[in-house]
Coordinates of C-alpha atoms in Angstrom, one line a residue:
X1 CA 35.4 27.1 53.7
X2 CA 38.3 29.5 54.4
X3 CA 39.1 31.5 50.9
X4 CA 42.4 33.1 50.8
X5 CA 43.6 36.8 48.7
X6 CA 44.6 36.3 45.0
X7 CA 46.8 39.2 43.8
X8 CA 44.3 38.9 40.9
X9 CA 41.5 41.1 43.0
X10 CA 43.2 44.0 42.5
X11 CA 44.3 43.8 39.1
X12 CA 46.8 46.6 37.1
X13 CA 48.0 47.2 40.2
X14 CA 51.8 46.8 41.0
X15 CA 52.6 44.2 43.7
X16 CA 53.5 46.1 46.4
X17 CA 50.4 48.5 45.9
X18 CA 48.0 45.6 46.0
X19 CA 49.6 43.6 48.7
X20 CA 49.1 47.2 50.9
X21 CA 45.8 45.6 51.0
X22 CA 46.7 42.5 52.6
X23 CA 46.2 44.4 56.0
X24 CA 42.7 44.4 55.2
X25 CA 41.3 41.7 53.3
X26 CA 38.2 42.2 51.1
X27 CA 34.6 40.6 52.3
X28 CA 32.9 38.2 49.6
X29 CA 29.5 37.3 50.1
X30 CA 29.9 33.5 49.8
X31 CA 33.0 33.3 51.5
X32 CA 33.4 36.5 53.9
X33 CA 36.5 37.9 54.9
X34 CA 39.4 36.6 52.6
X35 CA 42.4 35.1 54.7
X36 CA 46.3 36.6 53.6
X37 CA 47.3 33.5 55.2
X38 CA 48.2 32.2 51.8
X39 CA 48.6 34.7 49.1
X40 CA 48.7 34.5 45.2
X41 CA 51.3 36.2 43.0
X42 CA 49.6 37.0 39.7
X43 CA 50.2 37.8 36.3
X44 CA 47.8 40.2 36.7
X45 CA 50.1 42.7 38.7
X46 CA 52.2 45.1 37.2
X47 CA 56.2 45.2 37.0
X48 CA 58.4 43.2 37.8
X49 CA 58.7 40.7 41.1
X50 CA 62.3 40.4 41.3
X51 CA 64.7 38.6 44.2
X52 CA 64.4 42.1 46.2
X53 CA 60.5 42.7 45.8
X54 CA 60.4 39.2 47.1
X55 CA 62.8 39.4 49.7
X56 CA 60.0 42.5 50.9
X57 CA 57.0 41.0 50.9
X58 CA 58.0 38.2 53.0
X59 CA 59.8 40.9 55.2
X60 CA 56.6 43.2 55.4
X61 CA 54.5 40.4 56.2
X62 CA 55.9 37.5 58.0
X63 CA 52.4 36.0 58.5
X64 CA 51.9 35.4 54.9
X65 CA 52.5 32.0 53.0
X66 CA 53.4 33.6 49.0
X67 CA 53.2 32.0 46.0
X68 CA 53.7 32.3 42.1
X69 CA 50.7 31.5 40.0
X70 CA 51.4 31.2 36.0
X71 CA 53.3 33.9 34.2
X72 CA 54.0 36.7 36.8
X73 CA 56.6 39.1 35.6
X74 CA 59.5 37.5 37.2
X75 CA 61.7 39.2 33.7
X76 CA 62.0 42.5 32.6
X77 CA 60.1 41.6 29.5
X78 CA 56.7 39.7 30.1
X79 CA 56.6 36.6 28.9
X80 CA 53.7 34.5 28.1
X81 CA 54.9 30.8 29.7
X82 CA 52.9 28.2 30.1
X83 CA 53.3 24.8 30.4
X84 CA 52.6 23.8 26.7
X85 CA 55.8 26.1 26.3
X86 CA 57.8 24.9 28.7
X87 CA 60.7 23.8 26.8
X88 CA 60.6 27.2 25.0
X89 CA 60.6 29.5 27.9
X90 CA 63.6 28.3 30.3
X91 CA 64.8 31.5 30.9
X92 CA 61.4 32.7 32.6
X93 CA 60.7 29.6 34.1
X94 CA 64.6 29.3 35.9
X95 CA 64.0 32.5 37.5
X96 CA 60.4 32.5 38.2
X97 CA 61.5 29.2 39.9
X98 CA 64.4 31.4 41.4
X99 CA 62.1 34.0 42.9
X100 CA 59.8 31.1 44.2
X101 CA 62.8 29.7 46.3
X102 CA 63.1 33.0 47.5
X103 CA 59.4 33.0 48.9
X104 CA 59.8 30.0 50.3
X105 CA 56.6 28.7 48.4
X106 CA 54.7 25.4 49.1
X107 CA 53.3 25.4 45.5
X108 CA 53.5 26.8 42.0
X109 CA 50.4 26.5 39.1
X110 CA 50.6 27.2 35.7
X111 CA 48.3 26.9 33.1
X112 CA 48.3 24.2 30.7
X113 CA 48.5 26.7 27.5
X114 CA 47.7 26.4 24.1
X115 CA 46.9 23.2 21.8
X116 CA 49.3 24.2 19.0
X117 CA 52.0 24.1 21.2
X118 CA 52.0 20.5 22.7
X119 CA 49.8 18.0 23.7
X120 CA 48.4 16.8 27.0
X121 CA 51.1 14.2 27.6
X122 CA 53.6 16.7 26.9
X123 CA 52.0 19.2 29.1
X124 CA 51.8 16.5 31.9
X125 CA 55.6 15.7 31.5
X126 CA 56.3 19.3 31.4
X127 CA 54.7 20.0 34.9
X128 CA 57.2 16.7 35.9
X129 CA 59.7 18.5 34.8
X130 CA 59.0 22.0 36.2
X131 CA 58.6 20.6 39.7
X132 CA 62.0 19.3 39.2
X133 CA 62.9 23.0 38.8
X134 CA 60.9 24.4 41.0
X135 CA 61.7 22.2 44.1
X136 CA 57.8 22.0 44.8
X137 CA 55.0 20.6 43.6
X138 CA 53.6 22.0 40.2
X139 CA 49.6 22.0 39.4
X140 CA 48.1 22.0 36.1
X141 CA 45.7 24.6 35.5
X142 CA 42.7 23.6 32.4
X143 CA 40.9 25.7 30.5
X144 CA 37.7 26.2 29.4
X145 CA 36.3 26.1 25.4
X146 CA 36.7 28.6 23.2
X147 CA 35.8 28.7 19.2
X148 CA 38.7 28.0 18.0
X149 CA 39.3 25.4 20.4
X150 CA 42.8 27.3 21.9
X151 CA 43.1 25.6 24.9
X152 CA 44.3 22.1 26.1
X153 CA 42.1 20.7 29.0
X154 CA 39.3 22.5 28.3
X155 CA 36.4 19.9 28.3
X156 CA 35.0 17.6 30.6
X157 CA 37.2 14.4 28.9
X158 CA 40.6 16.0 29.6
X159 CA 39.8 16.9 33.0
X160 CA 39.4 13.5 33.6
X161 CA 42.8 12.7 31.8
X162 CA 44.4 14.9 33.9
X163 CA 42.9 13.5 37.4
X164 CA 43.5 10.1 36.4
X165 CA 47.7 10.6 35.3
X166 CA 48.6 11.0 38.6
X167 CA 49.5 15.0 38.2
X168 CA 49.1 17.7 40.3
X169 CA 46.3 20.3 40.0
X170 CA 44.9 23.6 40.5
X171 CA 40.5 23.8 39.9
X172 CA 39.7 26.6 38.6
X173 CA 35.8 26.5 39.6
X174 CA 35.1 29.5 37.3
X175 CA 36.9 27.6 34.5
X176 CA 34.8 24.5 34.9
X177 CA 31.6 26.7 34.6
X178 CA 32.4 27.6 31.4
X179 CA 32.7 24.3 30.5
X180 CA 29.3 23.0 32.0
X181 CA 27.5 25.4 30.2
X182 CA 29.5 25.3 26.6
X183 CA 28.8 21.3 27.2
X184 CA 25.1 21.5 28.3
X185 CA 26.1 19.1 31.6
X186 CA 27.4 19.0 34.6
X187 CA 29.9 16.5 35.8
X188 CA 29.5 17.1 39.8
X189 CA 30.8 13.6 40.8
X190 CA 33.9 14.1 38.7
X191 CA 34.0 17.5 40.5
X192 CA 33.5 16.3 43.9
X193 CA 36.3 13.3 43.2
X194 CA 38.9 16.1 41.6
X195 CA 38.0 18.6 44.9
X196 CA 38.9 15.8 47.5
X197 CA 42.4 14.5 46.1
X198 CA 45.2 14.8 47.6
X199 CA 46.8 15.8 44.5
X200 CA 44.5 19.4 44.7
X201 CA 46.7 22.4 45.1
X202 CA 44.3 25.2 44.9
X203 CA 40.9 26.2 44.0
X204 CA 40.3 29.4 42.6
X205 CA 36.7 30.9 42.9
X206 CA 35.6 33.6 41.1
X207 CA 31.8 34.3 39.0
X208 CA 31.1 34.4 35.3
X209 CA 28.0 34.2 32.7
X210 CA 29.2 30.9 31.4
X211 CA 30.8 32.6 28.3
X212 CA 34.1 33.7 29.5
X213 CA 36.4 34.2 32.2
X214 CA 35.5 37.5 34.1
X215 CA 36.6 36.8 37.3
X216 CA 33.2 38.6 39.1
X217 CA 33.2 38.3 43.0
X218 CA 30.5 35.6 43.8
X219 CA 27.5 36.9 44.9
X220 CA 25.0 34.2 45.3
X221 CA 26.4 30.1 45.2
X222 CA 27.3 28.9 41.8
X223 CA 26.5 25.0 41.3
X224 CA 29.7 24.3 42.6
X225 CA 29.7 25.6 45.9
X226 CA 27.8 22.7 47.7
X227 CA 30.9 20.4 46.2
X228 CA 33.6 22.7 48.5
X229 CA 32.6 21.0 51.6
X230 CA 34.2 17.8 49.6
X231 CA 37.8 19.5 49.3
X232 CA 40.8 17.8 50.5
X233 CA 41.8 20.1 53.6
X234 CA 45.6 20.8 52.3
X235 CA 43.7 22.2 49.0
X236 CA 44.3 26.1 49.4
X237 CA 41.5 28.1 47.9
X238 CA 42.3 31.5 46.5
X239 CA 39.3 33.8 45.1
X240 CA 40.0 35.7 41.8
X241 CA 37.2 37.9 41.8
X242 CA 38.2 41.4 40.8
X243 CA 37.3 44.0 43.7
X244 CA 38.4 46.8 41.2
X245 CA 35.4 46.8 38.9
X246 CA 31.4 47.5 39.5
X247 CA 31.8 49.6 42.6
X248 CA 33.5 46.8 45.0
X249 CA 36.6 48.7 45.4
X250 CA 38.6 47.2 48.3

């Protein structure tokens, strides 16, 4: 299973200092060398990607397939948008949309946000409407639980709500290990079924303790990574794991 570079493994560093590194991709040991075939633009990347930064990085490397992934600082103010706030946030969503053109991207994911801000039929009609935008198809990214139960898609039920509307998706594999082990259960078949579809956009891989989102470099195979041999093969999969922290500087 080829896994492509996320942005997101060099995080709090500015776009054009982290994509220096797409000349030599970091090693993982469950997945080896990471392809810049396809390439994440991420939130976690500081300033802002404007028309000309774009308009660069597609210059500076030609073999590389870009695209945005949920609130990248496309404004000079950063802007928490998700899909939950879609209808709140036209501004960043017209020119991250705008910048995406520009990259001439296959794809766009955003997460689905926050409970108190719509439900999951409004999230789903939201991604509808932001692939209208876009010009591309849109993924839904879940969640995974918290306490105070912030996030929409975030247990095993509203996965399955969101594989069976019909919506494009993004798996965050990391995600859905929080979820196994807040629930106490793993739902592998729902997994494997979610992996193969057509409607699969990405996959992002990345390691945690089951309590939160840390985005660690796998080391060893989590439970999921038998179910990647099941992945449709247009599913791009992007690791997050951060290559800036414990001595894995890349």
């Amino acid at each position: 299973m080829k896994a492509h570079v996320s942005l997101a493994c060099w995080p709090g560093l500015r776009h054009q200092e982290a994509a220096l590194r797409l000349a030599d991709p970091p090693v993982e040991p469950c997945f080896g060398h990471l392809s810049a075939e396809h390439v994440q633009l991420v939130p976690q990347s500081m300033g802002q990607l404007d028309e000309d930064l774009a308009d660069a990085l597609r210059a500076a490397y030609p073999g590389t397939r870009f695209r945005l992934h949920a609130n990248v600082h496309v404004l000079p103010r950063h802007v928490l948008a998700d899909l939950a706030g879609f209808r709140h946030h036209a501004a960043w969503f017209q020119q991250a949309a705008l910048i995406s053109r520009r990259l001439d991207a296959p794809a766009y994911t955003a997460h689905a946000g926050r409970r108190s801000a719509a439900t999951l039929d409004d999230v789903l009609e939201n991604a509808r409407r932001c692939a209208e935008v876009f010009g591309c198809p849109v993924g839904v990214e879940g969640h995974y639980p918290t306490p105070d139960d912030t996030w929409l898609i975030s247990c095993w039920e509203e996965y399955r709500t969101l594989f069976e509307s019909g919506a494009h998706y993004a798996l965050d594999l990391s995600h859905l290990h929080i979820v196994a082990t807040q629930s106490g259960r793993r739902e592998e078949t729902l997994v494997a079924d979610m992996l193969a579809s057509e409607r699969c956009l990405e996959i992002h891989v990345s390691a945690n303790d089951g309590r939160g989102d840390r985005h660690e470099v796998c080391r060893e195979p989590p439970w999921w990574y038998a179910l990647l041999t099941q992945a449709h093969p247009a599913a791009v999969v992007f690791s997050e794991g951060n290559h800036r922290r414990q001595g894995t500087l890349s």
